[in-house]
Amino acid sequence: MKLEKIKVDNIEILLADGVPQSSYPPSDGGYWKHMVPDDFKGTYALILGLGGGTIARILLKKYPKLEITGVDNNPTLIMAATNSFNLGEIRMEIKIRDGFEYIKECKSKFDLIIVDMWNGYWFPFRVLSQEFIKDCRTALNENGQVYINTPSLDYLAKEALTGLNALRDDIGRNIIYRWEK
């Protein structure tokens, strides 16, 4: 994976194979704003696919008392974000682990789970598996919320999200699915 940092209109963007992974300062635009609840009362959040920390920064700006655990399987990306975007200064626990393994083995409960596990242009379709959805539901507190960033492939999500009453935000190339437990 080739990582590079570019600057556009005073915003630094971390690219992985030419695809934006994070921005600093965080941009309120793009899909990121759709991954953050408008009215959230919880305490504990889990981000699967931490990347450069854009979603974590937006969450903490909006909900400063939130306790965040960020998980990413790419130590090179985490190191680049730490060096370029001061990722280590964000008040959160960072775990370099596979998100699928983490959620399956997780003993903690969360009020919010954000799944943004893209790797450049590659999307891990296991995110839409019944097993992964079940693991997310198990890790949720009562009334917890899940937000998943997926490609615009409704036919794949339809089966995985059956019975969850998931709300769908179509934002062009991506679709954000969200539901409550």
C-alpha atoms as one frame of an Amber mdcrd trajectory, in Angstrom:
protein
   0.000   0.000   0.000   1.394   3.371  -1.025   0.723   6.132   1.515   1.063
   9.811   0.704  -0.058  13.110   2.162  -1.414  15.934   0.028  -2.767  19.375
   0.909  -5.966  20.809  -0.558  -7.375  24.155   0.647  -5.481  24.013   3.986
  -6.671  20.460   4.644  -4.099  17.675   4.681  -5.353  14.401   3.229  -3.788
  11.013   3.840  -4.076   8.845   0.737  -3.685   5.070   0.568  -3.162   3.961
  -3.015  -4.643   7.288  -4.116  -7.812   6.967  -2.000  -8.514   9.424   0.870
  -8.244   7.637   4.225  -8.331  10.642   6.509  -8.164  14.413   6.589  -6.633
  16.864   9.051  -8.097  19.019  10.325 -11.128  16.769   9.893 -13.387  17.781
   7.076 -17.079  17.976   7.935 -17.774  17.093   4.330 -17.682  13.870   2.406
 -19.087  10.689   3.841 -17.534  11.226   7.283 -20.343  13.481   8.491 -22.832
  10.702   7.711 -20.965   8.318  10.015 -21.598  10.381  13.144 -24.973  10.434
  14.940 -26.791  13.759  15.160 -28.123  13.219  18.669 -26.140  10.718  20.705
 -26.365  10.118  24.441 -23.927   7.200  24.836 -20.533   6.949  26.498 -18.592
   4.223  24.667 -17.760   4.102  20.956 -15.889   1.590  18.839 -14.431   2.468
  15.438 -13.537  -0.526  13.300 -11.291   0.868  10.566  -9.747   3.785  12.476
  -7.551   4.859   9.563  -6.134   8.304  10.197  -8.665   9.151  12.904 -10.998
  11.557  11.075 -14.171  10.000  12.469 -12.677   9.890  15.980 -11.871  13.609
  15.794 -15.364  14.485  14.543 -16.945  12.360  17.284 -14.856  13.962  20.045
 -15.529  17.459  18.724 -19.260  16.786  18.864 -19.246  14.576  22.001 -16.146
  15.519  24.071 -16.807  13.045  26.904 -17.084  10.042  24.594 -14.678   7.166
  25.297 -13.420   5.732  22.008 -11.659   2.517  21.100 -10.198   2.647  17.589
  -9.209  -0.566  15.804  -7.216  -0.820  12.581  -5.275  -3.699  11.053  -2.706
  -1.526   9.283   0.220  -0.477  11.518   1.815   1.440   8.639  -1.313   3.587
   8.242  -1.547   4.158  12.013   2.121   5.203  12.119   1.667   7.570   9.149
  -1.407   9.110  10.797   0.459   9.428  14.096   3.385  11.186  12.410   1.390
  13.343   9.988  -1.938  13.939  11.743  -1.029  13.694  15.439  -3.208  10.604
  15.850  -1.578   9.909  19.225  -2.982  13.175  20.595  -6.588  11.999  20.196
  -8.014  10.833  23.512  -8.766   7.209  22.674  -7.461   3.687  22.965  -5.854
   2.466  19.722  -5.659  -1.240  18.950  -3.781  -2.580  15.933  -5.850  -5.665
  15.218  -8.057  -7.210  12.611 -11.516  -5.680  13.117 -13.325  -8.959  12.433
 -11.302 -10.768  15.115 -11.656  -7.878  17.553 -15.458  -7.675  17.357 -15.807
 -11.454  17.599 -13.624 -11.681  20.735 -14.735  -8.373  22.269 -15.957  -8.536
  25.859 -16.738  -4.818  26.076 -20.097  -3.272  25.197 -20.475  -0.090  23.159
 -23.173   2.517  22.630 -21.898   3.230  19.125 -20.050   1.053  16.634 -18.755
   2.665  13.456 -17.550   0.309  10.718 -15.368   1.955   8.077 -13.095  -0.885
   7.069 -12.250   0.150   3.500  -8.645  -0.425   2.479  -8.021   1.932  -0.402
 -10.533   0.927  -3.059 -10.973  -2.525  -1.525 -14.062  -3.215   0.587 -14.122
  -6.317   2.836 -17.492  -7.837   1.999 -17.383  -9.858   5.236 -18.713  -6.632
   6.777 -22.067  -7.599   5.269 -22.009 -11.189   6.524 -24.622 -12.441   8.976
 -21.811 -13.468  11.331 -20.255  -9.989  11.443 -23.643  -8.287  11.887 -24.386
 -10.693  14.761 -20.987  -9.915  16.349 -21.747  -6.165  16.144 -25.150  -6.671
  17.756 -23.550  -8.709  20.554 -21.068  -5.897  21.274 -23.815  -3.254  21.492
 -25.353  -1.926  24.664 -29.133  -1.706  24.761 -30.224   1.120  22.404 -26.735
   1.121  20.868 -26.258   2.228  17.267 -24.212   0.817  14.371 -23.065   2.781
  11.314 -21.527   0.877   8.385 -19.887   2.481   5.349 -20.488   0.216   2.330
 -20.217   0.461  -1.439 -23.421   1.148  -3.352 -24.411  -2.495  -3.602 -27.879
  -2.804  -2.062 -28.339  -6.406  -3.098 -25.460  -7.447  -0.807 -26.657  -5.476
   2.195 -30.304  -6.494   1.851 -29.746 -10.049   3.079 -27.239  -9.156   5.788
 -29.420  -6.448   7.295 -32.695  -8.395   7.159 -34.758  -7.764  10.282 -32.628
  -4.888  11.582 -34.815  -2.013  10.360 -31.651  -0.355   9.042 -31.859   3.201
   7.781 -30.052   3.897   4.525 -28.227   7.104   3.554 -27.239   7.045  -0.106
 -24.398   9.525  -0.488 -23.334   8.761  -4.016 -20.612   6.163  -4.311 -21.114
   4.995  -0.734 -24.114   3.992   1.342 -24.207   4.368   5.105 -26.437   1.871
   6.889 -27.379   2.514  10.492 -29.579   0.796  13.014 -30.237   0.582  16.733
 -30.249  -2.533  18.862
